[in-house]
Amino acid sequence: MQTTLADFIRDTAQGQEAEAILRSCVHCGFCNATCPTYQLLGDELDGPRGRIYLMKQMLEGQPVTAVTRLHLDRCLTCRNCETTCPSGVQYGRLIDIGRDVVERLSPRPAAERLLRAGLRKGLQSPVLFGSLLKLGQSVRSLLPSALREHLPAGIPTHSHSVQSDIQDSPDAREASATLTRRMLVLEGCVQPAMAPETNAAARRVLARLGIDLVAAPNAGCCGAIDQHLAAPDAAKAAMRRNIDAWWPYIKQGCEAIVMTASGCGSTVKEYGHHLRHDPAYAAKAARVSGLTRDLSEVLRDEDLSALKVFALNPATPKRIAFHPPCSLQHGQQVRGVIEGILTRAGFELLPVDESYLCCGSAGTYSVLQPELSGQLRARKLSNLQARGPELIASANIGCQTHLAAASDVPVVHWISLLDRG
Ligand code: SF4
Ligand code: SF4
């Protein structure tokens, strides 16, 4: 697409990146066919092609209004459009730039700014988030339904560290003696409070394969929350903090950085891109991104017979509907891997219609766009539950809790299925 950027952005790194992306779009509109918001609203400006056009106008210096912001806000950043696009348009990178610019050129009302600042602060502090979650849980029945549904019905209290997990059971004690390999794991910001059992299960499963999974104490939020709420400088600060926390382990030979939440994995795999202009961190960020693996990518390459889940306990639910998070299938372009692992382990993976579509969770989207988010969740759950699964499995904490809040069927992280045996 022919593009002539305005003076305020033309000679900046953002401008050069945006211009290259805009030029790669041929305006064919194929992407609209798989865009969730276009499917729901049927408005060109709520599809990727229309949003790209809005961003082009903005970056060319045309007036930016609340309407521009509204259509960019309604985007889930699911990146389904990237998977569909035949021209390789990097929409996810463009919308990050577009959101940063629109925030500066058309500031939000104070109430919206306050809510976003509160989300960034509250979600990224595991201690604060955990305390708020416990408080909310204790008065759950008194809360308005809009707030109540963001709280899981029960919060597991058995959060384990690697060492306590390994030391707690005879099997694990036996396994700990044979942990000859070491990988890092990101605890993240929300998952430790919402679903501590996920990383505990990952540790037990990997320990049975001889892999010691360790968390660096000073690592925290991957930066995705800031990045998607148009705070790129704060996002980069989080990335640098994590790199500093992981670097000593990498120097000691940790062979991978394992992500148990695909939303975090999608972001950490792009640290190299985000910090490419930072002389002090560019090389380290590229190395970190290169070492980052979704948990499924680690298990795909291992001999899983040691897990002994192939002859499943008759009481173990076997009929599974799997929801592949957008951050896995579109963001990381990892598709079919978890389904393959679960099938090899003896589970029956039920067909799910529209499995390419977002469930409506999308980070903070379910809070900021509750109506669209709710419509997408209802559509997703209808498809997931259509063939009578015993369990729904997913690979991202956001999708897991969002779906669980309205599902008739329990929703779990897929690694817990391999942990059951
Ligand atoms: S983003 Fe891709 S699919 Fe969409 S209009 Fe542009 S070239 Fe076509
Ligand atoms: S990221 Fe998702 S919601 Fe946004 S334009 Fe692309 S397909 Fe549509």
Short mmCIF file of N, CA, C and O in Angstrom, two decimals, residues 27-112:
data_model
loop_
_atom_site.label_atom_id
_atom_site.label_comp_id
_atom_site.label_asym_id
_atom_site.label_seq_id
_atom_site.Cartn_x
_atom_site.Cartn_y
_atom_site.Cartn_z
N HIS A 27 -4.18 -4.90 0.68
CA HIS A 27 -5.57 -4.48 0.86
C HIS A 27 -6.58 -5.48 0.28
O HIS A 27 -7.67 -5.10 -0.13
N CYS A 28 -6.20 -6.75 0.26
CA CYS A 28 -7.07 -7.75 -0.37
C CYS A 28 -8.28 -8.11 0.49
O CYS A 28 -9.32 -8.53 -0.01
N GLY A 29 -8.14 -7.99 1.82
CA GLY A 29 -9.28 -8.25 2.71
C GLY A 29 -9.48 -9.71 3.08
O GLY A 29 -10.46 -10.04 3.76
N PHE A 30 -8.58 -10.61 2.66
CA PHE A 30 -8.73 -12.03 3.06
C PHE A 30 -8.81 -12.16 4.58
O PHE A 30 -9.51 -13.00 5.12
N CYS A 31 -8.04 -11.31 5.28
CA CYS A 31 -7.94 -11.39 6.74
C CYS A 31 -9.28 -11.16 7.43
O CYS A 31 -9.49 -11.66 8.54
N ASN A 32 -10.17 -10.41 6.80
CA ASN A 32 -11.46 -10.15 7.46
C ASN A 32 -12.22 -11.44 7.74
O ASN A 32 -12.99 -11.52 8.70
N ALA A 33 -12.01 -12.45 6.90
CA ALA A 33 -12.79 -13.69 7.02
C ALA A 33 -12.56 -14.41 8.34
O ALA A 33 -13.43 -15.14 8.81
N THR A 34 -11.39 -14.23 8.95
CA THR A 34 -11.10 -14.95 10.20
C THR A 34 -10.96 -14.01 11.40
O THR A 34 -10.54 -14.45 12.47
N CYS A 35 -11.29 -12.75 11.22
CA CYS A 35 -11.17 -11.80 12.34
C CYS A 35 -12.40 -11.90 13.24
O CYS A 35 -13.53 -11.70 12.78
N PRO A 36 -12.21 -12.20 14.52
CA PRO A 36 -13.37 -12.36 15.41
C PRO A 36 -14.26 -11.12 15.49
O PRO A 36 -15.48 -11.23 15.50
N THR A 37 -13.65 -9.93 15.56
CA THR A 37 -14.50 -8.75 15.73
C THR A 37 -15.23 -8.42 14.43
O THR A 37 -16.36 -7.92 14.46
N TYR A 38 -14.63 -8.71 13.30
CA TYR A 38 -15.34 -8.52 12.04
C TYR A 38 -16.49 -9.51 11.93
O TYR A 38 -17.58 -9.17 11.46
N GLN A 39 -16.26 -10.72 12.40
CA GLN A 39 -17.33 -11.72 12.39
C GLN A 39 -18.51 -11.27 13.24
O GLN A 39 -19.65 -11.47 12.88
N LEU A 40 -18.22 -10.66 14.38
CA LEU A 40 -19.30 -10.25 15.29
C LEU A 40 -19.99 -8.97 14.83
O LEU A 40 -21.21 -8.85 14.90
N LEU A 41 -19.20 -7.99 14.37
CA LEU A 41 -19.75 -6.65 14.14
C LEU A 41 -20.01 -6.35 12.66
O LEU A 41 -20.80 -5.46 12.35
N GLY A 42 -19.32 -7.06 11.76
CA GLY A 42 -19.54 -6.86 10.33
C GLY A 42 -19.19 -5.46 9.84
O GLY A 42 -19.66 -5.03 8.78
N ASP A 43 -18.36 -4.74 10.59
CA ASP A 43 -17.97 -3.38 10.20
C ASP A 43 -16.53 -3.43 9.68
O ASP A 43 -15.64 -3.96 10.36
N GLU A 44 -16.31 -2.86 8.50
CA GLU A 44 -14.96 -2.87 7.91
C GLU A 44 -13.91 -2.32 8.90
O GLU A 44 -12.80 -2.84 8.98
N LEU A 45 -14.31 -1.31 9.67
CA LEU A 45 -13.33 -0.71 10.60
C LEU A 45 -13.09 -1.59 11.84
O LEU A 45 -12.21 -1.31 12.64
N ASP A 46 -13.84 -2.66 11.98
CA ASP A 46 -13.57 -3.63 13.06
C ASP A 46 -12.98 -4.92 12.50
O ASP A 46 -13.07 -5.98 13.13
N GLY A 47 -12.37 -4.82 11.35
CA GLY A 47 -11.59 -5.92 10.78
C GLY A 47 -10.16 -5.45 10.58
O GLY A 47 -9.88 -4.25 10.65
N PRO A 48 -9.23 -6.36 10.31
CA PRO A 48 -7.82 -5.97 10.19
C PRO A 48 -7.56 -4.99 9.05
O PRO A 48 -6.81 -4.02 9.22
N ARG A 49 -8.20 -5.22 7.90
CA ARG A 49 -7.93 -4.31 6.78
C ARG A 49 -8.34 -2.89 7.14
O ARG A 49 -7.60 -1.94 6.88
N GLY A 50 -9.51 -2.73 7.75
CA GLY A 50 -9.97 -1.39 8.13
C GLY A 50 -9.08 -0.76 9.18
O GLY A 50 -8.78 0.43 9.13
N ARG A 51 -8.63 -1.58 10.14
CA ARG A 51 -7.77 -1.04 11.19
C ARG A 51 -6.41 -0.63 10.61
O ARG A 51 -5.83 0.39 11.02
N ILE A 52 -5.93 -1.41 9.68
CA ILE A 52 -4.67 -1.04 9.02
C ILE A 52 -4.84 0.30 8.31
O ILE A 52 -3.98 1.19 8.38
N TYR A 53 -5.97 0.48 7.68
CA TYR A 53 -6.23 1.74 6.98
C TYR A 53 -6.32 2.91 7.96
O TYR A 53 -5.77 3.98 7.72
N LEU A 54 -6.99 2.67 9.10
CA LEU A 54 -7.07 3.72 10.12
C LEU A 54 -5.67 4.11 10.62
O LEU A 54 -5.37 5.29 10.82
N MET A 55 -4.83 3.10 10.83
CA MET A 55 -3.47 3.40 11.33
C MET A 55 -2.65 4.13 10.27
O MET A 55 -1.88 5.03 10.58
N LYS A 56 -2.84 3.75 9.02
CA LYS A 56 -2.14 4.44 7.91
C LYS A 56 -2.53 5.92 7.89
O LYS A 56 -1.66 6.80 7.84
N GLN A 57 -3.84 6.17 8.00
CA GLN A 57 -4.29 7.58 8.00
C GLN A 57 -3.68 8.34 9.16
O GLN A 57 -3.22 9.47 9.02
N MET A 58 -3.68 7.70 10.33
CA MET A 58 -3.15 8.36 11.52
C MET A 58 -1.66 8.68 11.35
O MET A 58 -1.21 9.79 11.65
N LEU A 59 -0.91 7.70 10.83
CA LEU A 59 0.54 7.88 10.70
C LEU A 59 0.87 8.82 9.54
O LEU A 59 1.99 9.35 9.46
N GLU A 60 -0.09 9.05 8.66
CA GLU A 60 0.12 10.01 7.58
C GLU A 60 -0.29 11.42 8.00
O GLU A 60 -0.26 12.35 7.20
N GLY A 61 -0.72 11.55 9.26
CA GLY A 61 -0.98 12.88 9.80
C GLY A 61 -2.43 13.32 9.75
O GLY A 61 -2.73 14.48 10.06
N GLN A 62 -3.35 12.43 9.39
CA GLN A 62 -4.75 12.83 9.39
C GLN A 62 -5.29 12.85 10.83
O GLN A 62 -4.72 12.20 11.72
N PRO A 63 -6.39 13.57 11.07
CA PRO A 63 -6.88 13.73 12.45
C PRO A 63 -7.17 12.39 13.12
O PRO A 63 -7.67 11.47 12.49
N VAL A 64 -6.83 12.32 14.40
CA VAL A 64 -7.06 11.11 15.20
C VAL A 64 -8.17 11.42 16.19
O VAL A 64 -8.10 12.43 16.90
N THR A 65 -9.17 10.58 16.23
CA THR A 65 -10.31 10.86 17.12
C THR A 65 -10.57 9.66 18.03
O THR A 65 -9.92 8.63 17.92
N ALA A 66 -11.59 9.84 18.88
CA ALA A 66 -11.99 8.75 19.76
C ALA A 66 -12.49 7.56 18.95
O ALA A 66 -12.43 6.42 19.41
N VAL A 67 -12.98 7.82 17.74
CA VAL A 67 -13.46 6.72 16.89
C VAL A 67 -12.27 5.85 16.44
O VAL A 67 -12.34 4.62 16.45
N THR A 68 -11.18 6.48 16.08
CA THR A 68 -9.97 5.73 15.73
C THR A 68 -9.59 4.81 16.90
O THR A 68 -9.34 3.62 16.74
N ARG A 69 -9.58 5.41 18.08
CA ARG A 69 -9.17 4.66 19.28
C ARG A 69 -10.12 3.51 19.56
O ARG A 69 -9.70 2.40 19.90
N LEU A 70 -11.41 3.76 19.37
CA LEU A 70 -12.42 2.73 19.64
C LEU A 70 -12.17 1.48 18.78
O LEU A 70 -12.18 0.35 19.28
N HIS A 71 -11.92 1.69 17.50
CA HIS A 71 -11.74 0.52 16.62
C HIS A 71 -10.42 -0.21 16.92
O HIS A 71 -10.35 -1.43 16.78
N LEU A 72 -9.40 0.54 17.32
CA LEU A 72 -8.15 -0.14 17.72
C LEU A 72 -8.34 -0.86 19.06
O LEU A 72 -7.85 -1.96 19.26
N ASP A 73 -9.10 -0.24 19.96
CA ASP A 73 -9.37 -0.88 21.28
C ASP A 73 -10.12 -2.20 21.10
O ASP A 73 -9.93 -3.13 21.88
N ARG A 74 -10.99 -2.24 20.12
CA ARG A 74 -11.81 -3.46 19.95
C ARG A 74 -11.01 -4.63 19.40
O ARG A 74 -11.49 -5.77 19.41
N CYS A 75 -9.81 -4.38 18.89
CA CYS A 75 -8.96 -5.47 18.38
C CYS A 75 -8.47 -6.31 19.56
O CYS A 75 -7.99 -5.78 20.57
N LEU A 76 -8.55 -7.62 19.43
CA LEU A 76 -8.14 -8.54 20.51
C LEU A 76 -6.63 -8.79 20.52
O LEU A 76 -6.12 -9.46 21.42
N THR A 77 -5.93 -8.33 19.49
CA THR A 77 -4.52 -8.69 19.27
C THR A 77 -4.36 -10.22 19.22
O THR A 77 -3.36 -10.77 19.66
N CYS A 78 -5.36 -10.89 18.67
CA CYS A 78 -5.30 -12.36 18.59
C CYS A 78 -4.37 -12.83 17.47
O CYS A 78 -3.93 -13.96 17.46
N ARG A 79 -4.13 -11.97 16.50
CA ARG A 79 -3.22 -12.22 15.37
C ARG A 79 -3.70 -13.33 14.44
O ARG A 79 -2.91 -13.90 13.70
N ASN A 80 -4.98 -13.63 14.51
CA ASN A 80 -5.56 -14.56 13.55
C ASN A 80 -5.34 -14.04 12.13
O ASN A 80 -5.12 -14.80 11.20
N CYS A 81 -5.41 -12.71 11.99
CA CYS A 81 -5.23 -12.10 10.66
C CYS A 81 -3.85 -12.39 10.10
O CYS A 81 -3.68 -12.53 8.89
N GLU A 82 -2.84 -12.50 10.97
CA GLU A 82 -1.49 -12.82 10.48
C GLU A 82 -1.43 -14.22 9.89
O GLU A 82 -0.76 -14.47 8.90
N THR A 83 -2.13 -15.15 10.54
CA THR A 83 -2.13 -16.52 10.03
C THR A 83 -2.82 -16.58 8.67
O THR A 83 -2.41 -17.32 7.78
N THR A 84 -3.85 -15.77 8.49
CA THR A 84 -4.64 -15.80 7.26
C THR A 84 -3.99 -15.02 6.12
O THR A 84 -4.16 -15.37 4.95
N CYS A 85 -3.26 -13.98 6.46
CA CYS A 85 -2.75 -13.06 5.43
C CYS A 85 -1.77 -13.74 4.46
O CYS A 85 -0.76 -14.29 4.88
N PRO A 86 -2.03 -13.67 3.15
CA PRO A 86 -1.11 -14.29 2.19
C PRO A 86 0.15 -13.46 1.93
O PRO A 86 1.10 -13.94 1.33
N SER A 87 0.16 -12.21 2.41
CA SER A 87 1.30 -11.33 2.13
C SER A 87 2.23 -11.18 3.32
O SER A 87 3.18 -10.38 3.28
N GLY A 88 1.97 -11.91 4.41
CA GLY A 88 2.89 -11.87 5.56
C GLY A 88 2.87 -10.55 6.30
O GLY A 88 3.89 -10.15 6.89
N VAL A 89 1.74 -9.86 6.31
CA VAL A 89 1.67 -8.57 7.02
C VAL A 89 1.78 -8.81 8.53
O VAL A 89 1.04 -9.62 9.09
N GLN A 90 2.71 -8.10 9.15
CA GLN A 90 2.93 -8.28 10.60
C GLN A 90 2.00 -7.35 11.37
O GLN A 90 2.41 -6.34 11.95
N TYR A 91 0.77 -7.74 11.41
CA TYR A 91 -0.27 -6.89 12.00
C TYR A 91 -0.02 -6.64 13.49
O TYR A 91 -0.23 -5.54 13.99
N GLY A 92 0.43 -7.67 14.22
CA GLY A 92 0.63 -7.53 15.67
C GLY A 92 1.62 -6.42 15.98
O GLY A 92 1.44 -5.66 16.94
N ARG A 93 2.68 -6.32 15.18
CA ARG A 93 3.66 -5.25 15.42
C ARG A 93 3.08 -3.89 15.06
O ARG A 93 3.35 -2.89 15.71
N LEU A 94 2.28 -3.85 14.01
CA LEU A 94 1.69 -2.58 13.59
C LEU A 94 0.70 -2.07 14.64
O LEU A 94 0.70 -0.87 14.97
N ILE A 95 -0.12 -2.95 15.19
CA ILE A 95 -1.12 -2.48 16.16
C ILE A 95 -0.44 -2.00 17.44
O ILE A 95 -0.91 -1.06 18.09
N ASP A 96 0.70 -2.60 17.81
CA ASP A 96 1.44 -2.09 18.97
C ASP A 96 1.86 -0.64 18.73
O ASP A 96 1.74 0.22 19.61
N ILE A 97 2.36 -0.38 17.53
CA ILE A 97 2.78 1.00 17.20
C ILE A 97 1.55 1.91 17.15
O ILE A 97 1.53 3.01 17.71
N GLY A 98 0.49 1.43 16.49
CA GLY A 98 -0.73 2.23 16.35
C GLY A 98 -1.30 2.61 17.70
O GLY A 98 -1.72 3.75 17.92
N ARG A 99 -1.30 1.67 18.62
CA ARG A 99 -1.88 1.96 19.95
C ARG A 99 -1.03 2.97 20.72
O ARG A 99 -1.56 3.83 21.41
N ASP A 100 0.28 2.85 20.58
CA ASP A 100 1.16 3.79 21.27
C ASP A 100 0.93 5.20 20.72
O ASP A 100 0.81 6.17 21.49
N VAL A 101 0.81 5.32 19.40
CA VAL A 101 0.65 6.64 18.78
C VAL A 101 -0.73 7.22 19.10
O VAL A 101 -0.85 8.40 19.45
N VAL A 102 -1.78 6.40 19.02
CA VAL A 102 -3.12 6.93 19.26
C VAL A 102 -3.25 7.40 20.70
O VAL A 102 -3.94 8.39 20.99
N GLU A 103 -2.56 6.74 21.61
CA GLU A 103 -2.59 7.14 23.02
C GLU A 103 -2.02 8.55 23.18
O GLU A 103 -2.48 9.33 24.02
N ARG A 104 -0.98 8.84 22.39
CA ARG A 104 -0.35 10.16 22.51
C ARG A 104 -1.16 11.24 21.79
O ARG A 104 -1.29 12.36 22.28
N LEU A 105 -1.73 10.90 20.62
CA LEU A 105 -2.42 11.92 19.81
C LEU A 105 -3.86 12.14 20.25
O LEU A 105 -4.44 13.18 19.97
N SER A 106 -4.46 11.14 20.89
CA SER A 106 -5.85 11.29 21.33
C SER A 106 -5.99 10.71 22.73
O SER A 106 -6.45 9.57 22.91
N PRO A 107 -5.55 11.47 23.75
CA PRO A 107 -5.54 10.94 25.12
C PRO A 107 -6.95 10.53 25.57
O PRO A 107 -7.94 11.13 25.18
N ARG A 108 -6.99 9.51 26.39
CA ARG A 108 -8.26 8.97 26.89
C ARG A 108 -8.83 9.84 28.00
O ARG A 108 -8.08 10.53 28.69
N PRO A 109 -10.14 9.70 28.25
CA PRO A 109 -10.71 10.33 29.45
C PRO A 109 -10.02 9.79 30.70
O PRO A 109 -9.52 8.65 30.71
N ALA A 110 -10.05 10.59 31.78
CA ALA A 110 -9.32 10.24 33.00
C ALA A 110 -9.74 8.88 33.57
O ALA A 110 -8.90 8.10 34.02
N ALA A 111 -11.04 8.58 33.52
CA ALA A 111 -11.52 7.32 34.12
C ALA A 111 -10.90 6.12 33.40
O ALA A 111 -10.53 5.13 34.03
N GLU A 112 -10.81 6.20 32.08
CA GLU A 112 -10.21 5.09 31.31
C GLU A 112 -8.73 4.96 31.63
O GLU A 112 -8.20 3.86 31.76
#
